[in-house]
mmCIF file of C-alpha atoms in Angstrom:
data_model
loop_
_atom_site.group_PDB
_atom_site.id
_atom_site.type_symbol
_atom_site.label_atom_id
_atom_site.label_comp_id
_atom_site.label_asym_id
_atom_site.label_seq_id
_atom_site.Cartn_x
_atom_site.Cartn_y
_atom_site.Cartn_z
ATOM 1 C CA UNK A 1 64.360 -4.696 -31.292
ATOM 2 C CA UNK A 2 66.047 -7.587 -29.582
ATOM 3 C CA UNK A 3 68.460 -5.997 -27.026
ATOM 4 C CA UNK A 4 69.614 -10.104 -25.489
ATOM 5 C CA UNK A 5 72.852 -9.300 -27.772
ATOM 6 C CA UNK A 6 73.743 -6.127 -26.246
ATOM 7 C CA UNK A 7 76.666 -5.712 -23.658
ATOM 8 C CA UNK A 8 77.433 -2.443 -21.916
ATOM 9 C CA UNK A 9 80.798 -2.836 -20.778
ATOM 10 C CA UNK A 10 82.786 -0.183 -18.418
ATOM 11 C CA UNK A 11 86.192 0.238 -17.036
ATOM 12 C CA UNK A 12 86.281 1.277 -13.720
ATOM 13 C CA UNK A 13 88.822 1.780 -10.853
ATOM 14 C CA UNK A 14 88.764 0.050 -7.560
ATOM 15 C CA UNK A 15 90.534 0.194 -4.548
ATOM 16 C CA UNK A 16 91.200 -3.297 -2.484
ATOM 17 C CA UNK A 17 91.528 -2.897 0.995
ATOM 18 C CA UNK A 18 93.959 -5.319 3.064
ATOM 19 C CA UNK A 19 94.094 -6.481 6.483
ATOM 20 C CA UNK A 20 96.828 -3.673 7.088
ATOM 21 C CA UNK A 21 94.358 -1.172 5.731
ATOM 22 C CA UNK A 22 95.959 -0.320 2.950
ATOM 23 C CA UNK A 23 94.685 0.176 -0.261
ATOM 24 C CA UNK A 24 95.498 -1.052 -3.861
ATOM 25 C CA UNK A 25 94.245 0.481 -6.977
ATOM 26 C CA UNK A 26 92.777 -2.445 -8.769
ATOM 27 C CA UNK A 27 91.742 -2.791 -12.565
ATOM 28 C CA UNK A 28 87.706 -3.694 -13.187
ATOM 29 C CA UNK A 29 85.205 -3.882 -15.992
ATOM 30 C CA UNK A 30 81.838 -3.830 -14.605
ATOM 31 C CA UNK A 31 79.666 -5.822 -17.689
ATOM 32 C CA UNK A 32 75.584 -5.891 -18.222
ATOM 33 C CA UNK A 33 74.246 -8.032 -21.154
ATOM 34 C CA UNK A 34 70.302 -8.138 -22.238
ATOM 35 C CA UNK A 35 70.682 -12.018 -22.456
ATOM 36 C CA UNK A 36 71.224 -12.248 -18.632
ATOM 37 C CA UNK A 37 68.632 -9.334 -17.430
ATOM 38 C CA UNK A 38 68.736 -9.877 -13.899
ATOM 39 C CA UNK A 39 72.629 -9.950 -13.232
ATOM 40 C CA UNK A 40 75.567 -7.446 -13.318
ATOM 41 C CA UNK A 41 79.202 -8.767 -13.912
ATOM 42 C CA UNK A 42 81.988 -7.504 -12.255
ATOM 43 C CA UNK A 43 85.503 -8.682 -13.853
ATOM 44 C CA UNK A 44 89.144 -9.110 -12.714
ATOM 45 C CA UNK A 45 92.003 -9.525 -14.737
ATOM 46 C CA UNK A 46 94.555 -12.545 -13.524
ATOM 47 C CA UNK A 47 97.425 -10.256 -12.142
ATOM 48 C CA UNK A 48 94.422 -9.648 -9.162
ATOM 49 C CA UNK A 49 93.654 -12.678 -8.293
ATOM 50 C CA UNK A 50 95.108 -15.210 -5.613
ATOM 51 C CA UNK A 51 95.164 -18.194 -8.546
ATOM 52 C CA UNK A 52 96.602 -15.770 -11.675
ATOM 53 C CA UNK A 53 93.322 -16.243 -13.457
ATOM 54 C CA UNK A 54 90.679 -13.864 -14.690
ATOM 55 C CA UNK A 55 87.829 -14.021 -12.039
ATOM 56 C CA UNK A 56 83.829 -12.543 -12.166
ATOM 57 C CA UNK A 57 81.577 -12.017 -9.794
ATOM 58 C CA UNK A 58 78.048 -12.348 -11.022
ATOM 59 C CA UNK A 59 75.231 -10.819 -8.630
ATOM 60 C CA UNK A 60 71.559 -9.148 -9.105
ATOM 61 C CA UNK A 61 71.125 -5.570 -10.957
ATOM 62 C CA UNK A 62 68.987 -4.755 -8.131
ATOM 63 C CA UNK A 63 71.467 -5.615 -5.597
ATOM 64 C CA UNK A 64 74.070 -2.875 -6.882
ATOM 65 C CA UNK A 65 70.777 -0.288 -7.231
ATOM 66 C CA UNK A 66 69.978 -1.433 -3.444
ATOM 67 C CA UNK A 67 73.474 -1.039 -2.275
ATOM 68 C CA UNK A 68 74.138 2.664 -3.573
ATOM 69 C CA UNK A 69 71.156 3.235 -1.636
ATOM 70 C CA UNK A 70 72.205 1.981 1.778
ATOM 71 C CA UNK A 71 73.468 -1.424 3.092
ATOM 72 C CA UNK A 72 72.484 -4.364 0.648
ATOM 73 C CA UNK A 73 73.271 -7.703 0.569
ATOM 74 C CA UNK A 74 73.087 -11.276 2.299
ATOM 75 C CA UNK A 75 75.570 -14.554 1.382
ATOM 76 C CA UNK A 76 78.645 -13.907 -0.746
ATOM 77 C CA UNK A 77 77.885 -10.502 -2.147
ATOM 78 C CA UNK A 78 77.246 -7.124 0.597
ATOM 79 C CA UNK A 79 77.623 -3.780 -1.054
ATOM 80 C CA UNK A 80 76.480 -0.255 0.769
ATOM 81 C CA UNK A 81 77.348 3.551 0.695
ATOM 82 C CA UNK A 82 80.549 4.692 2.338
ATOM 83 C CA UNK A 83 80.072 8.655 2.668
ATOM 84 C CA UNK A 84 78.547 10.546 -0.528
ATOM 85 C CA UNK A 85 81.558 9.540 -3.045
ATOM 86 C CA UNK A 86 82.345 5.835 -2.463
ATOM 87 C CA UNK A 87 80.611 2.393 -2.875
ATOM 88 C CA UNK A 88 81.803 -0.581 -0.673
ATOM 89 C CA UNK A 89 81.854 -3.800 -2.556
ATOM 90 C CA UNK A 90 82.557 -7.073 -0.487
ATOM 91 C CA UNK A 91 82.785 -10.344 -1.936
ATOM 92 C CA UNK A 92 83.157 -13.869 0.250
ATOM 93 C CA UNK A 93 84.405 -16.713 -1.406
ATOM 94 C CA UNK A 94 85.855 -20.001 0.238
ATOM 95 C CA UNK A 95 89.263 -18.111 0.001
ATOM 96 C CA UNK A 96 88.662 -15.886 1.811
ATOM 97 C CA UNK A 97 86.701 -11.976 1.819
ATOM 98 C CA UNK A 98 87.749 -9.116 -0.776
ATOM 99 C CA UNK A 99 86.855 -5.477 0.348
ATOM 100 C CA UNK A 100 86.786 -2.923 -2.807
ATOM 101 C CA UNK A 101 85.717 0.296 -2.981
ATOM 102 C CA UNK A 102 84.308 1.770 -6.268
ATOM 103 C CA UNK A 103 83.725 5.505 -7.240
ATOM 104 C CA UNK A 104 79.461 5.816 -6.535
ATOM 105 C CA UNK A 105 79.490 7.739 -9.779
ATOM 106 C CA UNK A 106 81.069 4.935 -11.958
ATOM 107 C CA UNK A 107 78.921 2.631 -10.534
ATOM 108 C CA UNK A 108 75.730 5.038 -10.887
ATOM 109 C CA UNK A 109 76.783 5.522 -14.448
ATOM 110 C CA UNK A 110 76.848 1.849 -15.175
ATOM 111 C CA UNK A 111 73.447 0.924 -13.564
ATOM 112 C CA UNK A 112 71.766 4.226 -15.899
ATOM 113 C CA UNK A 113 73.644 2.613 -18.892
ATOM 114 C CA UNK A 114 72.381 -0.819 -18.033
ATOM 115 C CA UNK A 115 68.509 0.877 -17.905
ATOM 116 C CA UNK A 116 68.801 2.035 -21.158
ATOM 117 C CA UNK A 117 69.513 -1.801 -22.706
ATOM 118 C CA UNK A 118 66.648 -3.380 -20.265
ATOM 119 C CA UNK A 119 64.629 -1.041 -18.315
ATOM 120 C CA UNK A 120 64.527 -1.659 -14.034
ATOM 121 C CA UNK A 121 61.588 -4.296 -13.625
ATOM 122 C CA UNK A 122 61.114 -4.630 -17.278
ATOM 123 C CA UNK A 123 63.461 -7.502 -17.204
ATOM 124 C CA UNK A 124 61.439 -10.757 -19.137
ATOM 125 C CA UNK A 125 62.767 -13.138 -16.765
ATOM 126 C CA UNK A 126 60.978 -16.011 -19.087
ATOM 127 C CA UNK A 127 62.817 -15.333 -22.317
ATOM 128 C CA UNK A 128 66.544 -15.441 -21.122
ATOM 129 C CA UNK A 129 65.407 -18.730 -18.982
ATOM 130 C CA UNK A 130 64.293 -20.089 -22.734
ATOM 131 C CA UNK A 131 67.418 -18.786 -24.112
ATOM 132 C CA UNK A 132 69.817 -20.070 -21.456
ATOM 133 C CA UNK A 133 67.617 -23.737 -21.837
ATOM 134 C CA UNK A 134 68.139 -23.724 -25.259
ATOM 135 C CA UNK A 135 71.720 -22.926 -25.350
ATOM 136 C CA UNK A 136 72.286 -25.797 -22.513
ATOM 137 C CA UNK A 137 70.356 -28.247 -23.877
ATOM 138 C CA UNK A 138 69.895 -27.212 -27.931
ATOM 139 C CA UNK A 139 67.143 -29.248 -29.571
ATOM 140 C CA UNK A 140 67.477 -32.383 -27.493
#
């Protein structure tokens, strides 16, 4: 069965802590599809971002397994455990840094959900690196 067409998608809730140390609820879909194995995608809808446009943050399925864990992370993505509940995301970006915390469960959820399309370390690195060739470069 070729599972590189399947998506899991799931809404999900997260908070965005300011400077003042408040925090905002903010709207999420967290996104996993066969075709790109390795990589989780983490969505925002334009009302959230700085530029009014849609933004996604693309980072490794092992990453988010590593950081409900314990602290994970090096360069623009760091995510770890904050007490038993919560999941701190935090994303750097030339604009600035983003700090958003995310229900562990959701997230936990997700990740299972994302197993059942491609299984942890079953991931054929080789095909979707053929598949994303192809669809660059066709039949040249």
């Amino acid at each position: 069965m070729d599972l590189t067409h399947v998506t899991v998608e799931q809404p999900t809730r997260a908070r965005l802590i300011t400077a003042e140390e408040q925090e905002l609820p903010v709207p999420a879909t967290l996104r996993y599809t066969g075709a790109d194995p390795l990589a989780v995608h983490l969505d925002f809808p334009p009302e959230v971002s700085l530029q009014g446009e849609a933004v996604t943050w693309t980072f490794g399925r092992a990453l988010l397994a590593e950081g409900l864990r314990g602290p994970a992370g090096g360069g623009d993505v760091h995510i770890w455990p904050c007490g038993r509940s919560r999941t701190v995301v935090e994303f750097h970006s030339p604009f600035g840094l983003a700090l958003l915390q995310f229900e562990t469960a959701a997230l936990s959820r997700f990740l299972l959900r994302s197993y059942a399309v491609v299984a942890a370390d079953q991931e054929d690195v080789g095909a979707a690196v053929d598949e994303s060739l192809h669809a660059l470069l066709g039949n040249v």
